[in-house]
PDB file of C-alpha atoms in Angstrom:
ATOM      1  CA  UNK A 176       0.000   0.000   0.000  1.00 40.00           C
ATOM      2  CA  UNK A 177       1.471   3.592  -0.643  1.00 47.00           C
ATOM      3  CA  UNK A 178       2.855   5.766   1.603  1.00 46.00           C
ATOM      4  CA  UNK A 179       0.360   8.282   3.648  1.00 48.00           C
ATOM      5  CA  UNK A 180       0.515  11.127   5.410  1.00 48.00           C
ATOM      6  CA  UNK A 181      -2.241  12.648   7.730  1.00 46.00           C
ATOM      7  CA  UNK A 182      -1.560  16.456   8.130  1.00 42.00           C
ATOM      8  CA  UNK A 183      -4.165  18.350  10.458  1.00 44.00           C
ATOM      9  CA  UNK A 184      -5.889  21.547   8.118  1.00 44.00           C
ATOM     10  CA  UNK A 185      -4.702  19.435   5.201  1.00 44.00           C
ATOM     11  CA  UNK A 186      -1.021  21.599   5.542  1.00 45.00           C
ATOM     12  CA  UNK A 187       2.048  20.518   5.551  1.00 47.00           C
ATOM     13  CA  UNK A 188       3.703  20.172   9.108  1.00 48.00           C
ATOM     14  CA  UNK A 189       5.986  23.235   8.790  1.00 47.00           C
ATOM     15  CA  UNK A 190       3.030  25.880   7.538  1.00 45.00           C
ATOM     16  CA  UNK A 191       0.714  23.902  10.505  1.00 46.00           C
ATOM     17  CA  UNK A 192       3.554  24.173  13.104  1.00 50.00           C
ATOM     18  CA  UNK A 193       3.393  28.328  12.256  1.00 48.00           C
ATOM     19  CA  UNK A 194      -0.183  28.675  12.682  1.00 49.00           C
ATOM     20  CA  UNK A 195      -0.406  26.429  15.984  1.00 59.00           C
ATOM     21  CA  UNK A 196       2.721  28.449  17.902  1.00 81.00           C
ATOM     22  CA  UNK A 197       2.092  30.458  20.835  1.00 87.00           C
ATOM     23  CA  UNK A 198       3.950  32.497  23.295  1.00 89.00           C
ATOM     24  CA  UNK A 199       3.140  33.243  26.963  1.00 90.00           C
ATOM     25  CA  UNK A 200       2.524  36.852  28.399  1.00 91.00           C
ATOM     26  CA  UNK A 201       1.680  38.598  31.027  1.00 93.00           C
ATOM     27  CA  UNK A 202      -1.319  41.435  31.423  1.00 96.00           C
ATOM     28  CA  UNK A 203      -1.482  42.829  34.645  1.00 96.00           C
ATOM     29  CA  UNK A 204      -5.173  43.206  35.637  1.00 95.00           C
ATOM     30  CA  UNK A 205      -5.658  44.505  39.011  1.00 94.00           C
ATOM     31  CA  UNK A 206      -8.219  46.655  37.817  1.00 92.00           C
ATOM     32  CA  UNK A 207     -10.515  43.346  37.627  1.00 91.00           C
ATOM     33  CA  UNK A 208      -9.717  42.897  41.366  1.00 88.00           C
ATOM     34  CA  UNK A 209      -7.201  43.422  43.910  1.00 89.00           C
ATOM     35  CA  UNK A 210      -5.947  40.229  44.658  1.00 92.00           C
ATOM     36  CA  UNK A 211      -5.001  40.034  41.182  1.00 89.00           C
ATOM     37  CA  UNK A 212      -1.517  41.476  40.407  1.00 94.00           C
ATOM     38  CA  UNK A 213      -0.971  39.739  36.775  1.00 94.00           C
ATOM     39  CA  UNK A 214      -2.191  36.727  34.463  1.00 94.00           C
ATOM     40  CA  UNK A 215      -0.379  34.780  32.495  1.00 94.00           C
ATOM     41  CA  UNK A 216      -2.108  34.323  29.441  1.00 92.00           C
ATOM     42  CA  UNK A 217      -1.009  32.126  26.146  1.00 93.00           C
ATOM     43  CA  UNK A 218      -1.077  34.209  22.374  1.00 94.00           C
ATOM     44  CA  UNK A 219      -0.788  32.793  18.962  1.00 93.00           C
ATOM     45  CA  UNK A 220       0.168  35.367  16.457  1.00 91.00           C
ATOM     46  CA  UNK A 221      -3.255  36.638  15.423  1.00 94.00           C
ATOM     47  CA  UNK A 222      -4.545  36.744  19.174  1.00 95.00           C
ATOM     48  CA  UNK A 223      -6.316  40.171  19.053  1.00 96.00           C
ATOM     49  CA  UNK A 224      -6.425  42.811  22.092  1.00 96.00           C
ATOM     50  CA  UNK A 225     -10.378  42.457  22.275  1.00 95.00           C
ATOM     51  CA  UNK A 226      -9.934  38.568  22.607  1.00 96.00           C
ATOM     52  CA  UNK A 227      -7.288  39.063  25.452  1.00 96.00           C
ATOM     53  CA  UNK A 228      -9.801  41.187  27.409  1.00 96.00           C
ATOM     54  CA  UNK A 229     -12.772  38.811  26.503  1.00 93.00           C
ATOM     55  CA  UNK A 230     -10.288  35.695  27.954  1.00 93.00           C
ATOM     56  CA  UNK A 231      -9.743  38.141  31.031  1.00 94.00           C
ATOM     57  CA  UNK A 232     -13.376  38.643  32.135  1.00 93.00           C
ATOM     58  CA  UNK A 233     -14.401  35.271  31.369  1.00 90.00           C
ATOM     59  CA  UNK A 234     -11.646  33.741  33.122  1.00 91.00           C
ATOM     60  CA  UNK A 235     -13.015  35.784  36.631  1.00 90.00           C
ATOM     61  CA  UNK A 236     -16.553  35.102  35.940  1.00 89.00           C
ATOM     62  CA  UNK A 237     -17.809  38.583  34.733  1.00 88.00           C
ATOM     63  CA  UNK A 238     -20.297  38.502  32.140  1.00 81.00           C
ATOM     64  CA  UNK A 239     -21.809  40.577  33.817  1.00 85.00           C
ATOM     65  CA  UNK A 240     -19.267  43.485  32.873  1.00 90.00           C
ATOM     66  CA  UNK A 241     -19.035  45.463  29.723  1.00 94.00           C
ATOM     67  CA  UNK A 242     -15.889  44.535  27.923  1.00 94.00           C
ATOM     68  CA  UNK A 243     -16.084  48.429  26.146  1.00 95.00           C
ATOM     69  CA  UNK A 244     -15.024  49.631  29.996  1.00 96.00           C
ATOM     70  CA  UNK A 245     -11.472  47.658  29.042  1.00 96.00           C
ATOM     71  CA  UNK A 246      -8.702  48.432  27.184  1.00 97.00           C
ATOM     72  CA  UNK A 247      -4.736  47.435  26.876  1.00 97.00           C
ATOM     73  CA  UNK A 248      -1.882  49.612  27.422  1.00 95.00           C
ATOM     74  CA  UNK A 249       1.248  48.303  27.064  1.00 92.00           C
ATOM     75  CA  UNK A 250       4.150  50.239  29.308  1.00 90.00           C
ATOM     76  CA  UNK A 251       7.640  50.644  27.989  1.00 87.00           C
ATOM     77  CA  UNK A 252      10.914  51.731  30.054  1.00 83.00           C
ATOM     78  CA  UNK A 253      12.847  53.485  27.389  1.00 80.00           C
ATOM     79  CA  UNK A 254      15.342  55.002  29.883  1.00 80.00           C
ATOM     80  CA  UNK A 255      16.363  54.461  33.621  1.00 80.00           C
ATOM     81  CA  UNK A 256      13.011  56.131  35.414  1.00 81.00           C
ATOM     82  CA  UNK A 257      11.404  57.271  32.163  1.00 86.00           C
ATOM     83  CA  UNK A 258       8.599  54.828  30.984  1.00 87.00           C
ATOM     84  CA  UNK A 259       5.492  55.760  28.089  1.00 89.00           C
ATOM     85  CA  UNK A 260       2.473  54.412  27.637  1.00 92.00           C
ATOM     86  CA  UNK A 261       1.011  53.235  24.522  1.00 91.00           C
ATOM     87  CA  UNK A 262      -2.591  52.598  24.323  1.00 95.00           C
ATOM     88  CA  UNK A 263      -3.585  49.243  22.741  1.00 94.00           C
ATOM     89  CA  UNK A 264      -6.040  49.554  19.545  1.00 94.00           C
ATOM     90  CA  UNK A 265      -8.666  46.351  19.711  1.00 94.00           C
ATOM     91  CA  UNK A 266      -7.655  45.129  16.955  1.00 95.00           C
ATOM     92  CA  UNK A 267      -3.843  45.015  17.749  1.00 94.00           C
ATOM     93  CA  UNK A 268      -2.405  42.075  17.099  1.00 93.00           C
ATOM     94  CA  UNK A 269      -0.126  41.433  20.735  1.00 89.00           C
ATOM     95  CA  UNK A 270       2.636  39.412  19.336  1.00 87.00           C
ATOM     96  CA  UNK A 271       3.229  41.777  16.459  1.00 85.00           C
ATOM     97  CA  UNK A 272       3.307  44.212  19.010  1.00 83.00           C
ATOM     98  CA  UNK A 273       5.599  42.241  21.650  1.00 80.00           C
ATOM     99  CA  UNK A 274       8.090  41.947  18.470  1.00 80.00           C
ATOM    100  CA  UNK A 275       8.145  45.330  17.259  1.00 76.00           C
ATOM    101  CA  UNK A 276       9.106  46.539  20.481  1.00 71.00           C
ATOM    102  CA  UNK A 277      12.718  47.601  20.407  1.00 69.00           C
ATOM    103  CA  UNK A 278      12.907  48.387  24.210  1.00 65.00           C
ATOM    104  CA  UNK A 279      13.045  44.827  26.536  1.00 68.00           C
ATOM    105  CA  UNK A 280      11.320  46.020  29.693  1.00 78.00           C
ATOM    106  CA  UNK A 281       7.761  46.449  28.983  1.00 83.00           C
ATOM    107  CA  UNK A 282       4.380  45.311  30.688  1.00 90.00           C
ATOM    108  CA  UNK A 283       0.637  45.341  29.302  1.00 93.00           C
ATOM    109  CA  UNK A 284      -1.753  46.698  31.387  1.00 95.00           C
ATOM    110  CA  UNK A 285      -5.261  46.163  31.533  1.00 97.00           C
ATOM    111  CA  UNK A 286      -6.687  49.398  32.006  1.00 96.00           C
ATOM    112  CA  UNK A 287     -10.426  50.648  33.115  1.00 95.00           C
ATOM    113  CA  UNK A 288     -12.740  53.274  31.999  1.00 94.00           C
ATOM    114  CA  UNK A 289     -15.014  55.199  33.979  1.00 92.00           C
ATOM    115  CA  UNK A 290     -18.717  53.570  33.275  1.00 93.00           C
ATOM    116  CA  UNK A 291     -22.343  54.615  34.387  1.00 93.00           C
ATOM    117  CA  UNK A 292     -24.853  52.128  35.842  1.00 93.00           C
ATOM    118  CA  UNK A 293     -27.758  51.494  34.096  1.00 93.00           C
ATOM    119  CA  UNK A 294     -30.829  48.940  35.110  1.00 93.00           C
ATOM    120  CA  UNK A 295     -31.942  47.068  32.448  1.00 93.00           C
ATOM    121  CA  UNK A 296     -35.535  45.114  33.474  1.00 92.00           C
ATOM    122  CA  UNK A 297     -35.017  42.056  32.034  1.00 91.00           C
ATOM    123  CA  UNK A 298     -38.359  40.330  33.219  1.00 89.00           C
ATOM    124  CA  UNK A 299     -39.533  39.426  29.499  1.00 90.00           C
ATOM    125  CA  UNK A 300     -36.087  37.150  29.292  1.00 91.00           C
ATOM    126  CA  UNK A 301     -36.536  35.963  33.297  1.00 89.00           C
ATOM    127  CA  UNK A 302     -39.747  36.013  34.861  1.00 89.00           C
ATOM    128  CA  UNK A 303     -38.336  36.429  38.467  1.00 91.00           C
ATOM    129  CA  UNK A 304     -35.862  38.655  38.030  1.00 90.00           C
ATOM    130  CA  UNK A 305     -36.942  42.317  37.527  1.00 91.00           C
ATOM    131  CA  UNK A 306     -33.863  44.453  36.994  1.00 91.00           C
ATOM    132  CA  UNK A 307     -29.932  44.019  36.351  1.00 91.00           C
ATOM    133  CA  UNK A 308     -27.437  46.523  37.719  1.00 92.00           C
ATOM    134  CA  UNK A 309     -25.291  47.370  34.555  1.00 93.00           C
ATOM    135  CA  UNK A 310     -21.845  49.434  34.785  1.00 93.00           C
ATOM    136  CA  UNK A 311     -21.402  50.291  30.753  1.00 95.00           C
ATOM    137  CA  UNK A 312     -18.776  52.897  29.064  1.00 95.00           C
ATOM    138  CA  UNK A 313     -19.785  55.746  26.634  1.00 94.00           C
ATOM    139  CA  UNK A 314     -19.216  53.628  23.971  1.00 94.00           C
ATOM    140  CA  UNK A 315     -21.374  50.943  24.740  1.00 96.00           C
ATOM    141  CA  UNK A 316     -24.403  50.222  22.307  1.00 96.00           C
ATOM    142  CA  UNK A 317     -27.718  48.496  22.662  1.00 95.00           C
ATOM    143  CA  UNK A 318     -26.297  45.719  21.053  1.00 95.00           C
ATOM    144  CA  UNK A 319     -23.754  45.239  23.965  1.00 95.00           C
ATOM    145  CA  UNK A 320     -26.086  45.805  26.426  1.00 95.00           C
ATOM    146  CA  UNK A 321     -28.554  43.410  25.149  1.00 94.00           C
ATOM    147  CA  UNK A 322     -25.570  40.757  24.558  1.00 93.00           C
ATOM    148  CA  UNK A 323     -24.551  41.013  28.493  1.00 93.00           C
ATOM    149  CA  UNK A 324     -28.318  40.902  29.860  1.00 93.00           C
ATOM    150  CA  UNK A 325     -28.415  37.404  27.533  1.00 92.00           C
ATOM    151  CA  UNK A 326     -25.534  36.459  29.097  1.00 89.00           C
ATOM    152  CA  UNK A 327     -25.947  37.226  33.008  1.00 88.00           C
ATOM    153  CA  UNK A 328     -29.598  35.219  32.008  1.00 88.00           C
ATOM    154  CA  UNK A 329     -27.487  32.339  30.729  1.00 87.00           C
ATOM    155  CA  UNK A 330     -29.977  32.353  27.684  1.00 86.00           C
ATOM    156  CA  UNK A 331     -30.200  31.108  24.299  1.00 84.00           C
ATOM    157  CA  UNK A 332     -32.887  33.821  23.316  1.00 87.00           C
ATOM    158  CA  UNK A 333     -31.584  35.722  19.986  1.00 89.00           C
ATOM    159  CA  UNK A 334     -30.286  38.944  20.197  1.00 88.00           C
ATOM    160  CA  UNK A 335     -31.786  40.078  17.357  1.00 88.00           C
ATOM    161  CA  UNK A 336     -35.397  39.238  18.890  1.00 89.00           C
ATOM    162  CA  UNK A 337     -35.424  41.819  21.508  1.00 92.00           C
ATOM    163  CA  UNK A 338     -34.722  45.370  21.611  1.00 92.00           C
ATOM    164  CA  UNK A 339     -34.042  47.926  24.595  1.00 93.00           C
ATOM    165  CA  UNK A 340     -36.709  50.883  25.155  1.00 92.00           C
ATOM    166  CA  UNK A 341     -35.832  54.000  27.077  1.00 91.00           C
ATOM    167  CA  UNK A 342     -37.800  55.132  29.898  1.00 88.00           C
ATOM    168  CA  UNK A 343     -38.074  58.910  30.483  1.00 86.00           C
ATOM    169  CA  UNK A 344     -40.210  60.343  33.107  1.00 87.00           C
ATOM    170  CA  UNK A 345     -43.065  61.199  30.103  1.00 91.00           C
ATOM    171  CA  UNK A 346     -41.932  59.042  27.414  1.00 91.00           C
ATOM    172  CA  UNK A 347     -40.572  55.956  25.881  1.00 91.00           C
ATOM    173  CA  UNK A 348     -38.784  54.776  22.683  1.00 92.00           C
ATOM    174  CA  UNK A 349     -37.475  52.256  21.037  1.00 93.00           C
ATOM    175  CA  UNK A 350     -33.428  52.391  20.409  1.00 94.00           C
ATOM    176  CA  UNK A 351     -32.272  51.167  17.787  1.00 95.00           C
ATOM    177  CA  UNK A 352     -29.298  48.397  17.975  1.00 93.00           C
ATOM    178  CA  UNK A 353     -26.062  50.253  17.077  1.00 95.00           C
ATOM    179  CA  UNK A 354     -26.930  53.657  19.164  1.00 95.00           C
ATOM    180  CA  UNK A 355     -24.947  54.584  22.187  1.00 95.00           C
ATOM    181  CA  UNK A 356     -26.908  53.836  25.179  1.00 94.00           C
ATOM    182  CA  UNK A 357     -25.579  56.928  27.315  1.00 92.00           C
ATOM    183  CA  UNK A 358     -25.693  59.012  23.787  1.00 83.00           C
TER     184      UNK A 358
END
């Protein structure tokens, strides 16, 4: 019988072994909570910020917490007691970034944003709750919101099948999915 070869992705070993690497690094997250000084977290080369921060809170259990109130910073000494920061675009690839840097001592940070709580009543998804306490960033839209409720409820209901109203003392209305909630 001929020869075979079983290659996982249907690559050959060397491109597989490129896609497959990772590297370990550490975010320091005491901003999630103070018994937390740093994680040690494992990257492949396309591992975004966002997905770092996603990893982050659902390591600790919060999806209950707006991911939008995160973002990465990474620290660099260039000199003896002068350091910069460099704020972390979502879309960042780390390891790219880890590599480019041309100064060795560096740290990423997990940073926080000042937020504004919101309560969401959420009886149509659970009957016995009435309300969830909600911290969310400027930059949070209805879609987010909507996304965390679903998952604090630990429900399959689609997103796309309910919507968020606004409240006012006189009125009410019907936001539409991509608007700012604090707008």
């Amino acid at each position: 019988s001929p020869n075979q070869r079983i290659y996982r992705h249907n690559l050959p070993q060397s491109v597989d072994k490129e896609f497959s690497r990772t590297e370990s690094i550490r975010v320091y997250a005491s901003c999630l909570r103070s018994d937390i000084e740093y994680r040690t977290i494992r990257i492949s080369k396309n591992t975004t910020a966002r997905q770092v921060i996603m990893g982050l809170l659902s390591k600790f259990k919060l999806k209950h917490v707006d991911r939008n109130m995160f973002f990465l910073t990474m620290e660099v000494t260039l000199e003896k007691e002068k350091t910069t920061v460099i704020r972390i675009s979502e879309d960042d690839r780390l390891s790219e970034m880890m590599r480019c840097n041309p100064w060795q001592d560096s740290k990423l940070r997990l940073c926080s944003k000042p937020g504004v709580f919101i309560r969401v009543y959420d009886t149509v998804i659970m009957a016995d709750s009435v309300y969830k306490s909600l911290c969310i960033a400027s930059d949070t839209t209805v879609r987010d919101v909507i996304g965390i409720v679903l998952a604090c409820c630990n429900t399959a209901l689609a997103q796309d099948r309910l919507c968020l109203v606004q409240d006012m003392a006189t009125t009410r209305r019907v936001m539409e999915s991509g608007e700012y909630v604090l707008g």
